[in-house]
Amino acid sequence: MSIEQSITQGGPSLPQERRLVTAIPGPRSQEMFARKRAAVPPGIGTTLPVFVTHAGGGVVVDADGNSLIDFGSGIAVTTVGNAAPRVVERVRRQVGDFTHTCFMVTPYESYVEVCERLNALTPGGHEKRSFLVNSGAEAVENAVKVARLATGRQAVVVFDHGYHGRTLLTMTLTAKNLPYKQGFGPYAPEVYRMPMAYPFRWPSGPENCAAEALAQVTDAIDKQIGARNVAAIVIEPIQGEGGFIEPARGFLPGLLEYSRANGIVFVADEVQTGFARTGHLFACEDEGVVPDIICTAKGIAGGLPLAAVTGRAELLDAVHVGGLGGTYGGNPLACEAALAVLETIEADGLVERARRIGDLMLPRLRALAERSDVVGDVRGRGAMTAIELVVPGTTEPDPAVTGEVARRCHAEGLLVLTAGTYGNVLRFLPPLSISDALLDEGLSILEKAISSV
């Protein structure tokens, strides 16, 4: 019996070890990848062409029996771990009861309970409402719908390096052209892009970044759009696909203050940052920012498709009956998974665990930056960290070296993701269930990969 045949289930009971029994990818994964090429359009890309059969804790196991260290979490989705026990148990029970009725036809309690929990847990003590959809893009798009209707305005302000999704509106909100926008226009109207407070690349230095960026943004809004025409400012508290850019401290509170003064709805896109990922339950808590609307997805339901829009009651209550919703939004299986995720975060102390992961990773990454002149910047919070790779002695992005480092990590059994407007960022999103030993081993592989390029 082969190693992979002896594994009957995933989850934390999987051996928490890196194990390479074939080259990466192995023959069975290569065979399945050939089937993918024949059946799936090439527009659906692949970071690492290994086909997964089991996952849990801090590892993913492929069809050839290789066990890889997971520094990706399915792009911040399996925050509580893959096949997390509480998620598995609640979903199994629900499957036996019913799988769908459509909440808008005949509702069920778990949807309401998820909304109650979100209303209580998201920042701010004001009265809130929540509703559930299927994806982060859908959540952001609905937040803009709500803001436009509630304010009677149309303009939406977004930022350089931002990523908000692939639908027509959210693709418009997204900054990066390739691969997300190229050839897909025309785009949605009344969307305006502003400079991001990007400390590493701010022309006059990080110490001036927050004040100068805020002044540029508010001046441009006042002169080019008119603040009273802006329905919403939409921003990620830490930009995800854009390269894990932490806005200079003070920038987000300044934007919020400007929004409040001008009747603009402040929308926090916490799709990638939410649910304990950054060492807070929500990243905007780090500077005490209380959004008018917060969009969540990814880590909300342990891998099942679910997203949410949570906001001030007066905003969401302004929408007419039938103006919100969708057939699959708040599917009962996903709702049970979300309740299990919230229970796991609290019971297992995962907010504190994310901070511990950051305390382990960031010093190692900073030490690596001191030794290697290709590492231009180290940033992030909690279990959401990144390094930006540059041509030595400059700030010029080096996407070629970034890709080569990723390939070397993959060959050694470490799953890492690239990101960034310039394709030169390695981002690290380990599940919060990963062990310290696997974190240490993964960082050692990364260090070796960088030292060898």
Short mmCIF file of C-alpha atoms in Angstrom, two decimals:
data_model
loop_
_atom_site.label_atom_id
_atom_site.label_comp_id
_atom_site.label_asym_id
_atom_site.label_seq_id
_atom_site.Cartn_x
_atom_site.Cartn_y
_atom_site.Cartn_z
CA MET A 1 0.00 0.00 0.00
CA SER A 2 1.35 3.43 -0.95
CA ILE A 3 1.70 6.26 1.56
CA GLU A 4 -1.19 8.25 0.10
CA GLN A 5 -3.46 5.16 0.07
CA SER A 6 -2.83 4.67 3.79
CA ILE A 7 -4.20 8.15 4.55
CA THR A 8 -7.95 8.02 5.12
CA GLN A 9 -8.64 11.60 6.10
CA GLY A 10 -7.10 15.02 6.44
CA GLY A 11 -7.19 17.45 9.31
CA PRO A 12 -4.79 17.85 12.23
CA SER A 13 -4.35 14.07 12.59
CA LEU A 14 -2.17 14.06 9.47
CA PRO A 15 1.55 13.60 10.20
CA GLN A 16 2.84 17.13 10.66
CA GLU A 17 6.00 16.74 8.67
CA ARG A 18 7.53 17.68 5.36
CA ARG A 19 8.02 14.55 3.29
CA LEU A 20 9.24 14.35 -0.31
CA VAL A 21 8.93 10.95 -1.99
CA THR A 22 9.04 12.21 -5.61
CA ALA A 23 10.14 15.30 -7.43
CA ILE A 24 7.67 18.19 -7.25
CA PRO A 25 5.38 17.72 -9.13
CA GLY A 26 5.34 13.93 -9.04
CA PRO A 27 4.15 11.62 -11.82
CA ARG A 28 0.54 11.31 -10.65
CA SER A 29 0.21 15.10 -10.31
CA GLN A 30 1.75 15.54 -13.75
CA GLU A 31 -0.78 13.09 -15.19
CA MET A 32 -3.67 14.98 -13.59
CA PHE A 33 -2.25 18.31 -14.72
CA ALA A 34 -2.34 17.03 -18.29
CA ARG A 35 -6.03 16.28 -17.77
CA LYS A 36 -6.50 19.82 -16.42
CA ARG A 37 -4.94 21.32 -19.55
CA ALA A 38 -7.35 19.33 -21.71
CA ALA A 39 -10.47 20.17 -19.67
CA VAL A 40 -9.92 23.61 -18.08
CA PRO A 41 -9.15 26.88 -19.91
CA PRO A 42 -5.61 28.23 -19.41
CA GLY A 43 -7.05 31.40 -17.89
CA ILE A 44 -7.38 29.39 -14.67
CA GLY A 45 -3.75 29.54 -13.57
CA THR A 46 -1.87 27.27 -11.16
CA THR A 47 0.74 28.31 -8.60
CA LEU A 48 2.08 24.81 -7.97
CA PRO A 49 0.87 21.88 -10.13
CA VAL A 50 0.50 19.29 -7.40
CA PHE A 51 -2.93 17.73 -6.92
CA VAL A 52 -3.92 17.63 -3.27
CA THR A 53 -5.61 14.62 -1.70
CA HIS A 54 -5.50 15.58 2.00
CA ALA A 55 -4.59 18.60 4.11
CA GLY A 56 -4.60 19.64 7.73
CA GLY A 57 -2.58 21.29 10.44
CA GLY A 58 0.28 22.88 8.55
CA VAL A 59 0.65 20.47 5.62
CA VAL A 60 -0.92 19.52 2.30
CA VAL A 61 -0.47 15.99 0.91
CA ASP A 62 -0.45 15.40 -2.83
CA ALA A 63 -1.43 12.50 -5.04
CA ASP A 64 2.14 11.20 -5.06
CA GLY A 65 2.37 11.06 -1.27
CA ASN A 66 4.46 14.21 -0.86
CA SER A 67 3.69 16.26 2.25
CA LEU A 68 4.35 19.97 1.77
CA ILE A 69 4.56 22.73 4.35
CA ASP A 70 1.66 25.12 3.77
CA PHE A 71 2.52 28.82 3.83
CA GLY A 72 -0.54 29.71 1.73
CA SER A 73 -3.75 28.49 3.42
CA GLY A 74 -5.52 28.54 0.06
CA ILE A 75 -4.92 32.32 -0.01
CA ALA A 76 -5.85 32.94 3.64
CA VAL A 77 -8.94 30.71 3.59
CA THR A 78 -8.03 27.76 5.82
CA THR A 79 -6.99 30.00 8.70
CA VAL A 80 -8.24 27.51 11.33
CA GLY A 81 -6.62 24.65 9.41
CA ASN A 82 -7.87 22.40 6.63
CA ALA A 83 -10.57 19.91 7.63
CA ALA A 84 -10.68 21.52 11.08
CA PRO A 85 -12.54 19.15 13.44
CA ARG A 86 -15.32 21.52 14.51
CA VAL A 87 -15.93 22.55 10.90
CA VAL A 88 -16.08 18.92 9.75
CA GLU A 89 -18.47 17.91 12.51
CA ARG A 90 -20.95 20.76 12.07
CA VAL A 91 -20.98 20.43 8.28
CA ARG A 92 -21.51 16.66 8.47
CA ARG A 93 -24.52 17.14 10.73
CA GLN A 94 -25.99 19.79 8.45
CA VAL A 95 -25.56 17.68 5.29
CA GLY A 96 -27.85 15.11 6.83
CA ASP A 97 -30.54 17.68 7.61
CA PHE A 98 -30.73 19.77 4.42
CA THR A 99 -28.25 21.26 1.98
CA HIS A 100 -30.25 24.20 0.59
CA THR A 101 -33.57 25.97 0.74
CA CYS A 102 -32.52 29.51 -0.26
CA PHE A 103 -32.65 31.84 2.73
CA MET A 104 -34.90 34.21 0.79
CA VAL A 105 -37.49 31.44 0.30
CA THR A 106 -37.54 29.56 3.60
CA PRO A 107 -34.96 30.86 6.09
CA TYR A 108 -33.00 28.91 8.70
CA GLU A 109 -31.44 29.78 12.04
CA SER A 110 -27.75 29.32 11.21
CA TYR A 111 -27.81 32.24 8.75
CA VAL A 112 -29.28 34.51 11.42
CA GLU A 113 -26.78 33.26 14.00
CA VAL A 114 -23.81 34.01 11.72
CA CYS A 115 -25.15 37.53 11.19
CA GLU A 116 -25.68 38.01 14.92
CA ARG A 117 -22.09 36.94 15.60
CA LEU A 118 -20.70 39.25 12.93
CA ASN A 119 -22.71 42.18 14.25
CA ALA A 120 -21.28 41.55 17.71
CA LEU A 121 -17.67 40.82 16.73
CA THR A 122 -16.91 43.45 14.08
CA PRO A 123 -15.49 46.79 15.30
CA GLY A 124 -17.81 49.36 16.85
CA GLY A 125 -20.63 49.28 19.36
CA HIS A 126 -23.22 50.80 17.04
CA GLU A 127 -26.28 48.90 15.83
CA LYS A 128 -25.42 46.74 12.82
CA ARG A 129 -26.92 44.48 10.20
CA SER A 130 -25.26 41.72 8.19
CA PHE A 131 -26.15 39.69 5.13
CA LEU A 132 -24.36 36.76 3.50
CA VAL A 133 -23.13 36.19 -0.04
CA ASN A 134 -20.76 33.79 -1.78
CA SER A 135 -17.40 35.51 -2.36
CA GLY A 136 -15.28 38.48 -1.41
CA ALA A 137 -15.93 40.16 -4.74
CA GLU A 138 -19.67 39.81 -4.21
CA ALA A 139 -19.35 41.28 -0.72
CA VAL A 140 -17.44 44.33 -1.98
CA GLU A 141 -19.85 44.86 -4.86
CA ASN A 142 -22.80 44.75 -2.47
CA ALA A 143 -21.10 47.19 -0.10
CA VAL A 144 -20.83 49.68 -2.96
CA LYS A 145 -24.49 49.10 -3.86
CA VAL A 146 -25.53 49.84 -0.29
CA ALA A 147 -23.34 52.94 -0.04
CA ARG A 148 -24.67 54.36 -3.30
CA LEU A 149 -28.30 53.82 -2.40
CA ALA A 150 -27.96 55.07 1.18
CA THR A 151 -26.08 58.24 0.23
CA GLY A 152 -27.67 58.99 -3.13
CA ARG A 153 -24.17 59.45 -4.55
CA GLN A 154 -22.28 57.52 -7.22
CA ALA A 155 -18.50 58.05 -6.99
CA VAL A 156 -16.29 55.39 -5.38
CA VAL A 157 -12.70 56.03 -4.30
CA VAL A 158 -10.13 53.20 -4.29
CA PHE A 159 -6.34 53.02 -4.13
CA ASP A 160 -3.22 52.10 -6.03
CA HIS A 161 -2.20 48.44 -5.52
CA GLY A 162 -5.69 47.52 -4.28
CA TYR A 163 -7.38 44.25 -5.17
CA HIS A 164 -11.12 43.75 -4.69
CA GLY A 165 -12.21 40.99 -7.08
CA ARG A 166 -12.88 39.90 -10.67
CA THR A 167 -16.49 40.93 -11.35
CA LEU A 168 -17.03 43.94 -13.59
CA LEU A 169 -17.30 46.41 -10.72
CA THR A 170 -14.64 44.88 -8.47
CA MET A 171 -12.31 44.39 -11.44
CA THR A 172 -12.70 48.13 -11.99
CA LEU A 173 -11.92 48.77 -8.33
CA THR A 174 -8.81 46.56 -8.61
CA ALA A 175 -5.63 48.41 -9.56
CA LYS A 176 -3.50 45.81 -11.34
CA ASN A 177 -4.06 45.39 -15.07
CA LEU A 178 -2.36 42.04 -15.77
CA PRO A 179 -3.75 39.50 -15.24
CA TYR A 180 -6.99 40.84 -13.79
CA LYS A 181 -8.20 43.51 -16.25
CA GLN A 182 -6.36 43.15 -19.54
CA GLY A 183 -8.84 42.99 -22.42
CA PHE A 184 -11.95 42.83 -20.23
CA GLY A 185 -13.09 46.45 -20.54
CA PRO A 186 -14.95 48.72 -20.75
CA TYR A 187 -15.03 49.11 -17.01
CA ALA A 188 -17.62 50.43 -14.59
CA PRO A 189 -17.96 54.22 -14.37
CA GLU A 190 -17.52 56.58 -11.42
CA VAL A 191 -14.50 54.82 -9.91
CA TYR A 192 -11.52 57.01 -8.94
CA ARG A 193 -8.07 55.75 -7.92
CA MET A 194 -5.89 57.51 -5.36
CA PRO A 195 -2.27 57.13 -4.18
CA MET A 196 -1.64 54.50 -1.52
CA ALA A 197 0.40 55.27 1.58
CA TYR A 198 3.10 52.70 0.66
CA PRO A 199 5.98 53.36 3.08
CA PHE A 200 8.68 51.39 1.23
CA ARG A 201 8.06 53.26 -2.03
CA TRP A 202 7.02 56.70 -0.79
CA PRO A 203 9.25 59.27 -2.58
CA SER A 204 10.11 61.38 0.49
CA GLY A 205 10.50 58.44 2.86
CA PRO A 206 8.26 56.39 5.14
CA GLU A 207 8.31 59.01 7.88
CA ASN A 208 6.39 61.42 5.60
CA CYS A 209 4.16 58.83 3.99
CA ALA A 210 0.96 59.04 6.03
CA ALA A 211 0.61 62.81 6.11
CA GLU A 212 1.61 63.41 2.50
CA ALA A 213 -0.50 60.57 1.11
CA LEU A 214 -3.54 61.72 3.07
CA ALA A 215 -3.08 65.28 1.84
CA GLN A 216 -2.80 64.10 -1.77
CA VAL A 217 -5.89 61.92 -1.51
CA THR A 218 -8.14 64.47 0.15
CA ASP A 219 -6.94 67.25 -2.17
CA ALA A 220 -7.63 65.12 -5.25
CA ILE A 221 -11.08 64.16 -4.01
CA ASP A 222 -11.98 67.76 -3.21
CA LYS A 223 -10.73 69.16 -6.51
CA GLN A 224 -11.39 66.39 -9.02
CA ILE A 225 -14.52 64.62 -7.74
CA GLY A 226 -16.11 66.71 -5.03
CA ALA A 227 -16.46 65.08 -1.62
CA ARG A 228 -20.24 65.42 -1.69
CA ASN A 229 -20.31 63.22 -4.80
CA VAL A 230 -18.43 60.33 -3.16
CA ALA A 231 -20.57 57.44 -1.93
CA ALA A 232 -17.74 55.29 -0.55
CA ILE A 233 -14.04 55.01 0.11
CA VAL A 234 -13.07 51.34 -0.23
CA ILE A 235 -9.72 50.17 1.15
CA GLU A 236 -8.00 47.05 2.44
CA PRO A 237 -6.51 47.66 5.93
CA ILE A 238 -3.52 45.68 4.64
CA GLN A 239 -3.47 45.29 0.88
CA GLY A 240 -3.42 41.63 -0.10
CA GLU A 241 -2.75 40.87 -3.77
CA GLY A 242 -1.09 44.29 -4.03
CA GLY A 243 1.79 43.00 -1.92
CA PHE A 244 0.77 42.96 1.76
CA ILE A 245 1.22 46.72 1.93
CA GLU A 246 0.61 48.10 5.41
CA PRO A 247 -0.53 51.71 5.07
CA ALA A 248 1.67 54.12 6.99
CA ARG A 249 0.29 54.51 10.49
CA GLY A 250 -2.18 57.35 10.69
CA PHE A 251 -3.33 57.08 7.08
CA LEU A 252 -6.40 54.93 7.77
CA PRO A 253 -7.59 56.98 10.77
CA GLY A 254 -7.11 60.12 8.68
CA LEU A 255 -9.18 58.69 5.84
CA LEU A 256 -11.89 57.70 8.29
CA GLU A 257 -11.98 61.20 9.79
CA TYR A 258 -12.26 62.73 6.32
CA SER A 259 -15.04 60.29 5.43
CA ARG A 260 -17.00 61.13 8.56
CA ALA A 261 -16.66 64.86 7.94
CA ASN A 262 -17.99 64.53 4.40
CA GLY A 263 -20.75 61.92 4.74
CA ILE A 264 -18.75 59.28 2.85
CA VAL A 265 -19.23 55.60 3.68
CA PHE A 266 -15.91 54.07 4.80
CA VAL A 267 -15.72 50.48 3.57
CA ALA A 268 -13.03 48.16 4.94
CA ASP A 269 -12.29 45.24 2.62
CA GLU A 270 -11.19 42.64 5.19
CA VAL A 271 -11.60 39.72 2.81
CA GLN A 272 -7.98 38.61 3.25
CA THR A 273 -7.17 40.21 6.60
CA GLY A 274 -10.18 39.13 8.65
CA PHE A 275 -10.78 36.40 11.22
CA ALA A 276 -7.61 36.49 13.35
CA ARG A 277 -5.18 36.52 10.42
CA THR A 278 -3.24 39.63 11.52
CA GLY A 279 -3.25 39.12 15.28
CA HIS A 280 -6.55 40.97 15.67
CA LEU A 281 -9.92 39.52 14.79
CA PHE A 282 -10.04 42.26 12.12
CA ALA A 283 -7.02 44.20 10.88
CA CYS A 284 -8.65 47.63 11.17
CA GLU A 285 -8.69 47.15 14.95
CA ASP A 286 -4.92 47.74 15.01
CA GLU A 287 -5.41 51.52 14.75
CA GLY A 288 -8.90 51.62 16.26
CA VAL A 289 -10.58 52.18 12.90
CA VAL A 290 -14.34 51.53 12.98
CA PRO A 291 -15.63 51.12 9.40
CA ASP A 292 -19.15 51.98 8.35
CA ILE A 293 -19.21 48.73 6.36
CA ILE A 294 -16.85 45.78 6.62
CA CYS A 295 -16.56 43.06 3.96
CA THR A 296 -15.41 39.59 4.98
CA ALA A 297 -14.85 36.26 3.23
CA LYS A 298 -11.90 33.82 2.83
CA GLY A 299 -11.19 32.75 6.45
CA ILE A 300 -14.84 33.05 7.48
CA ALA A 301 -15.91 29.45 6.85
CA GLY A 302 -12.90 27.14 6.83
CA GLY A 303 -12.90 26.62 3.08
CA LEU A 304 -16.60 26.67 2.27
CA PRO A 305 -17.76 29.53 0.03
CA LEU A 306 -19.18 32.30 2.20
CA ALA A 307 -18.80 36.05 2.51
CA ALA A 308 -20.54 38.79 4.43
CA VAL A 309 -21.36 42.47 4.43
CA THR A 310 -21.70 43.98 7.89
CA GLY A 311 -22.52 47.61 8.43
CA ARG A 312 -24.33 50.36 10.25
CA ALA A 313 -28.00 49.54 10.57
CA GLU A 314 -29.14 52.80 9.02
CA LEU A 315 -27.11 52.06 5.88
CA LEU A 316 -28.19 48.48 5.32
CA ASP A 317 -31.78 49.16 6.38
CA ALA A 318 -32.03 51.78 3.63
CA VAL A 319 -32.12 49.11 0.92
CA HIS A 320 -35.56 48.11 -0.34
CA VAL A 321 -36.87 44.55 -0.01
CA GLY A 322 -35.39 42.37 -2.72
CA GLY A 323 -32.48 44.72 -3.36
CA LEU A 324 -30.03 42.36 -1.67
CA GLY A 325 -29.54 38.61 -1.79
CA GLY A 326 -28.78 35.71 -4.09
CA THR A 327 -29.72 32.06 -4.51
CA TYR A 328 -26.74 30.55 -2.73
CA GLY A 329 -25.84 33.37 -0.34
CA GLY A 330 -25.54 32.03 3.21
CA ASN A 331 -25.78 28.36 2.22
CA PRO A 332 -26.58 26.31 5.35
CA LEU A 333 -23.43 24.18 5.10
CA ALA A 334 -21.26 27.30 4.87
CA CYS A 335 -23.12 28.92 7.78
CA GLU A 336 -22.45 25.91 9.99
CA ALA A 337 -18.81 26.03 8.94
CA ALA A 338 -18.62 29.72 9.83
CA LEU A 339 -20.05 29.13 13.28
CA ALA A 340 -17.48 26.38 13.78
CA VAL A 341 -14.69 28.72 12.65
CA LEU A 342 -15.72 31.39 15.15
CA GLU A 343 -15.92 28.78 17.89
CA THR A 344 -12.46 27.48 16.97
CA ILE A 345 -10.88 30.94 16.93
CA GLU A 346 -12.15 31.58 20.44
CA ALA A 347 -11.63 28.12 21.93
CA ASP A 348 -8.13 27.65 20.51
CA GLY A 349 -6.92 31.20 21.13
CA LEU A 350 -6.15 31.79 17.48
CA VAL A 351 -5.89 35.58 17.71
CA GLU A 352 -3.02 35.07 20.13
CA ARG A 353 -1.65 32.25 17.96
CA ALA A 354 -1.49 34.61 14.97
CA ARG A 355 0.54 37.05 17.05
CA ARG A 356 2.86 34.22 18.08
CA ILE A 357 3.37 33.28 14.44
CA GLY A 358 4.27 36.88 13.64
CA ASP A 359 6.69 36.95 16.56
CA LEU A 360 8.38 33.85 15.14
CA MET A 361 8.41 34.84 11.48
CA LEU A 362 9.14 38.55 11.40
CA PRO A 363 12.50 38.47 13.27
CA ARG A 364 13.70 35.66 10.99
CA LEU A 365 12.61 37.59 7.90
CA ARG A 366 14.27 40.81 9.14
CA ALA A 367 17.48 38.94 9.86
CA LEU A 368 17.29 37.50 6.35
CA ALA A 369 16.92 41.02 4.95
CA GLU A 370 20.08 42.09 6.77
CA ARG A 371 22.02 39.21 5.20
CA SER A 372 20.57 39.42 1.70
CA ASP A 373 20.56 42.55 -0.43
CA VAL A 374 17.76 41.19 -2.64
CA VAL A 375 15.27 41.60 0.25
CA GLY A 376 14.23 45.23 0.08
CA ASP A 377 11.43 45.22 2.64
CA VAL A 378 9.88 43.03 5.32
CA ARG A 379 6.34 43.79 6.42
CA GLY A 380 3.11 42.40 7.80
CA ARG A 381 1.36 41.58 11.02
CA GLY A 382 0.59 38.28 12.71
CA ALA A 383 0.30 35.41 10.25
CA MET A 384 0.19 37.78 7.27
CA THR A 385 3.79 38.63 6.40
CA ALA A 386 5.78 39.32 3.25
CA ILE A 387 9.14 40.18 1.78
CA GLU A 388 9.65 42.43 -1.24
CA LEU A 389 12.52 41.45 -3.53
CA VAL A 390 14.51 44.06 -5.45
CA VAL A 391 17.59 44.48 -7.60
CA PRO A 392 20.43 44.80 -5.05
CA GLY A 393 21.27 48.37 -4.11
CA THR A 394 18.00 49.74 -5.53
CA THR A 395 14.26 49.66 -4.98
CA GLU A 396 13.72 48.32 -8.51
CA PRO A 397 11.34 45.33 -8.34
CA ASP A 398 12.83 41.95 -9.29
CA PRO A 399 9.97 39.64 -10.30
CA ALA A 400 12.36 37.17 -11.97
CA VAL A 401 14.25 36.49 -8.76
CA THR A 402 10.95 36.34 -6.87
CA GLY A 403 9.65 33.65 -9.22
CA GLU A 404 12.89 31.69 -8.97
CA VAL A 405 12.83 31.79 -5.15
CA ALA A 406 9.23 30.55 -5.19
CA ARG A 407 10.17 27.70 -7.56
CA ARG A 408 13.05 26.64 -5.32
CA CYS A 409 10.79 26.67 -2.26
CA HIS A 410 8.21 24.58 -4.10
CA ALA A 411 10.84 22.04 -5.17
CA GLU A 412 11.83 21.62 -1.52
CA GLY A 413 8.27 21.11 -0.32
CA LEU A 414 7.34 24.61 0.86
CA LEU A 415 4.18 26.12 -0.64
CA VAL A 416 4.60 29.90 -0.96
CA LEU A 417 2.63 32.50 -2.91
CA THR A 418 3.78 35.50 -4.90
CA ALA A 419 1.98 38.85 -4.99
CA GLY A 420 2.46 42.53 -5.65
CA THR A 421 1.72 45.00 -8.41
CA TYR A 422 5.23 44.36 -9.73
CA GLY A 423 5.19 40.60 -9.08
CA ASN A 424 8.11 40.87 -6.67
CA VAL A 425 6.57 39.99 -3.30
CA LEU A 426 6.58 36.64 -1.52
CA ARG A 427 3.62 36.49 0.85
CA PHE A 428 3.25 34.08 3.74
CA LEU A 429 -0.16 32.99 5.05
CA PRO A 430 0.34 29.86 7.16
CA PRO A 431 -2.71 28.30 8.77
CA LEU A 432 -2.93 29.21 12.43
CA SER A 433 -2.91 25.49 13.19
CA ILE A 434 0.67 25.12 11.94
CA SER A 435 3.30 24.00 14.44
CA ASP A 436 6.32 26.06 15.45
CA ALA A 437 8.52 23.25 14.09
CA LEU A 438 7.00 23.47 10.61
CA LEU A 439 7.26 27.26 10.67
CA ASP A 440 10.94 26.99 11.53
CA GLU A 441 11.58 24.41 8.82
CA GLY A 442 9.71 26.44 6.23
CA LEU A 443 11.69 29.57 7.05
CA SER A 444 14.93 27.60 6.74
CA ILE A 445 13.89 26.46 3.26
CA LEU A 446 13.09 30.07 2.32
CA GLU A 447 16.46 31.28 3.64
CA LYS A 448 18.28 28.63 1.62
CA ALA A 449 16.33 29.49 -1.51
CA ILE A 450 17.16 33.17 -1.26
CA SER A 451 20.82 32.57 -0.47
CA SER A 452 21.14 30.36 -3.55
CA VAL A 453 19.77 32.77 -6.20
#
